[in-house]
Coordinates of C-alpha atoms in Angstrom, one line a residue:
M1 CA -0.1 -0.1 0.0
A2 CA 1.3 3.5 -0.7
A3 CA 2.2 6.2 2.0
H4 CA -0.9 8.1 2.9
D5 CA -1.0 10.4 5.7
D6 CA -4.4 11.1 5.2
R7 CA -7.3 9.3 7.3
A8 CA -9.9 9.9 4.8
S9 CA -8.1 8.4 2.1
L10 CA -6.5 5.8 3.8
M11 CA -10.3 4.8 4.9
V12 CA -11.8 4.7 1.9
E13 CA -9.0 2.3 0.8
L14 CA -9.2 0.0 3.4
L15 CA -13.1 0.1 3.2
G16 CA -13.2 -0.1 -1.0
R17 CA -11.6 -3.8 -0.6
P18 CA -13.7 -7.1 -1.4
A19 CA -13.7 -8.2 2.7
L20 CA -15.4 -12.0 3.0
A21 CA -19.4 -11.8 3.0
H22 CA -19.9 -11.8 7.1
A23 CA -17.3 -9.1 7.3
A24 CA -18.5 -7.0 4.5
Q25 CA -22.0 -6.6 6.1
D26 CA -20.1 -6.1 9.4
L27 CA -21.2 -2.5 11.1
L28 CA -18.2 -2.2 13.1
R29 CA -15.7 -2.4 10.2
P30 CA -15.7 1.3 9.7
V31 CA -14.7 1.3 13.2
L32 CA -11.8 -1.7 12.7
A33 CA -11.0 0.2 9.4
S34 CA -10.4 3.5 11.7
L35 CA -8.5 1.4 14.6
L36 CA -5.9 0.4 11.8
V37 CA -5.7 4.0 10.1
G38 CA -4.9 5.4 13.6
R39 CA -2.3 3.1 14.4
F40 CA -0.7 3.4 11.3
L41 CA -0.6 7.2 11.7
N42 CA 1.2 6.3 15.3
Q43 CA -2.5 7.5 17.0
G44 CA -2.9 6.0 20.1
V45 CA -1.3 3.4 22.4
L46 CA -2.2 0.0 21.1
T47 CA 0.2 -2.3 19.6
D48 CA 0.9 -3.0 16.1
T49 CA -1.6 -5.9 16.3
L50 CA -4.0 -3.7 18.1
A51 CA -3.5 -5.5 21.2
L52 CA -4.8 -8.7 20.1
P53 CA -2.7 -12.0 19.5
E54 CA -1.4 -12.5 16.3
T55 CA -3.6 -15.5 15.2
D56 CA -6.6 -12.7 15.9
F57 CA -4.6 -9.7 14.0
Q58 CA -4.2 -12.0 11.1
N59 CA -8.1 -13.0 11.1
L60 CA -9.1 -9.5 11.1
W61 CA -7.1 -8.2 8.0
A62 CA -7.8 -11.4 6.2
E63 CA -11.3 -11.6 7.0
H64 CA -11.9 -7.4 7.0
F65 CA -9.4 -5.9 4.8
P66 CA -7.9 -8.8 2.1
G67 CA -5.0 -7.8 0.4
E68 CA -1.8 -6.0 1.7
W69 CA -1.4 -4.6 5.0
L70 CA -0.6 -1.4 6.6
S71 CA 2.9 -1.1 8.2
L72 CA 1.6 -0.1 11.8
H73 CA 3.3 1.5 14.6
S74 CA 3.8 -0.1 17.9
G75 CA 2.1 2.3 20.6
T76 CA 3.5 3.0 24.0
G77 CA 0.7 1.5 25.9
Q78 CA 1.3 -1.1 28.3
A79 CA -1.5 -3.6 28.9
P80 CA -3.7 -2.4 32.3
L81 CA -3.7 -4.8 35.6
E82 CA -7.0 -5.0 34.9
L83 CA -7.3 -5.8 31.5
Q84 CA -8.9 -9.3 32.0
D85 CA -11.8 -7.7 34.0
L86 CA -12.3 -5.1 31.9
R87 CA -12.2 -7.3 28.8
N88 CA -14.6 -10.2 30.5
L89 CA -16.8 -6.9 31.4
L90 CA -17.1 -5.7 28.1
L91 CA -17.7 -9.3 26.5
Q92 CA -20.7 -9.8 29.1
Y93 CA -22.9 -7.0 26.9
R94 CA -21.4 -8.0 23.3
A95 CA -24.6 -7.9 21.0
A96 CA -23.1 -11.4 19.8
E97 CA -23.6 -10.4 16.3
S98 CA -19.8 -10.3 15.1
A99 CA -16.8 -11.8 16.3
A100 CA -15.2 -8.3 16.0
E101 CA -17.0 -7.9 19.3
V102 CA -14.7 -10.3 21.2
W103 CA -11.6 -8.5 19.4
L104 CA -12.8 -4.9 20.1
A105 CA -13.4 -5.8 23.9
Q106 CA -9.8 -6.8 23.9
I107 CA -8.6 -3.5 22.3
V108 CA -10.7 -1.5 23.8
A109 CA -9.6 -3.1 27.4
F110 CA -6.0 -2.4 26.4
A111 CA -6.7 1.1 25.5
C112 CA -8.0 1.9 28.9
C113 CA -4.2 2.3 29.9
G114 CA -3.9 5.5 28.1
R115 CA -4.1 8.7 29.6
D116 CA -6.2 10.6 27.4
H117 CA -9.7 10.2 26.4
L118 CA -10.4 6.7 25.3
W119 CA -10.9 7.2 21.8
Q120 CA -7.7 9.0 21.3
D121 CA -6.1 6.2 23.2
L122 CA -7.9 3.9 20.7
G123 CA -6.5 6.2 17.7
L124 CA -10.1 6.7 16.2
A125 CA -10.6 9.9 14.1
N126 CA -13.2 11.0 17.2
R127 CA -15.9 10.2 20.1
S128 CA -18.5 9.5 17.7
E129 CA -16.8 6.4 16.2
L130 CA -15.8 5.4 19.6
S131 CA -19.9 5.6 20.6
V132 CA -20.8 3.8 17.3
L133 CA -18.5 1.0 18.7
M134 CA -19.3 0.7 21.7
T135 CA -23.2 0.9 21.0
V136 CA -22.9 -1.6 18.2
A137 CA -20.3 -4.0 19.8
F138 CA -21.9 -3.7 23.4
P139 CA -25.1 -2.3 23.4
A140 CA -26.8 -3.1 26.7
L141 CA -23.9 -1.3 28.4
A142 CA -23.9 1.6 26.1
A143 CA -27.3 1.6 27.2
L144 CA -26.6 2.2 30.6
N145 CA -24.1 5.4 29.7
V146 CA -27.9 7.5 30.1
G147 CA -25.7 10.7 30.9
D148 CA -22.8 10.4 28.3
M149 CA -20.2 10.2 30.4
K150 CA -16.8 9.9 28.9
W151 CA -16.5 5.9 28.1
K152 CA -13.1 5.5 30.0
K153 CA -14.8 7.2 32.9
F154 CA -18.1 5.2 31.9
L155 CA -16.0 1.8 32.4
Y156 CA -14.0 2.2 35.3
R157 CA -16.7 3.2 36.8
H158 CA -19.4 0.7 35.8
Y159 CA -16.4 -1.9 36.6
C160 CA -15.5 -0.9 39.9
S161 CA -19.6 -0.9 40.8
T162 CA -19.6 -4.3 39.9
E163 CA -16.6 -5.1 42.2
S164 CA -18.0 -3.3 45.0
I165 CA -15.5 -0.5 44.8
Y166 CA -16.7 3.3 45.5
V167 CA -14.1 5.4 44.3
C168 CA -16.2 8.1 44.1
P169 CA -17.0 10.4 46.9
A170 CA -20.8 11.3 46.2
P171 CA -23.7 9.1 46.1
S172 CA -24.7 10.0 42.9
C173 CA -23.2 11.8 39.9
G174 CA -25.1 14.6 40.1
E175 CA -24.1 15.6 43.6
C176 CA -20.4 15.0 43.0
A177 CA -18.2 18.2 42.6
D178 CA -16.4 16.4 39.9
H179 CA -19.5 16.1 37.8
A180 CA -17.9 18.5 34.8
K181 CA -14.7 16.5 34.6
C182 CA -16.6 13.0 33.9
F183 CA -19.0 14.4 31.4
A184 CA -17.6 17.4 29.6
P185 CA -17.3 17.5 25.9
E186 CA -14.0 15.6 24.7
Q187 CA -11.7 17.6 22.8

């Protein structure tokens, strides 16, 4: 593939490839393409396999974007200690419509190690791509984010509450002094 630095043209190129039948219909295919493009552009914290085992990464390429691979950079992220717990949390809520949901549970859980907004740590173009990812892959979990809390904060808050770990001092988000930090627009 020719070297590109333009996200839009890379997206068009990847999504123009003839995917396998089930992958071509996968609503998550554009999100997967954006993750790959982000890694190619050295955005986010993911590894050069998007934090997936090599076999899963090869399957992602073969099924969704057959042809020449992009040369991906490896990010600086280190797997968070709670990687498996976050992955399991996401898998509990998966839509069970696509094998990509299992990959995305791993990818999202790994990206939680970053220090920026989750969409940035994933290397996505914007927060709306992350919202599509969450709504399509993990719809029941996304539905619980009724206040449109920032996704990483929401995932950790939900994870902590399921483990009976309460780190927020206020009894509800509306009463919390840090409300704006959790619910402010992500720039």
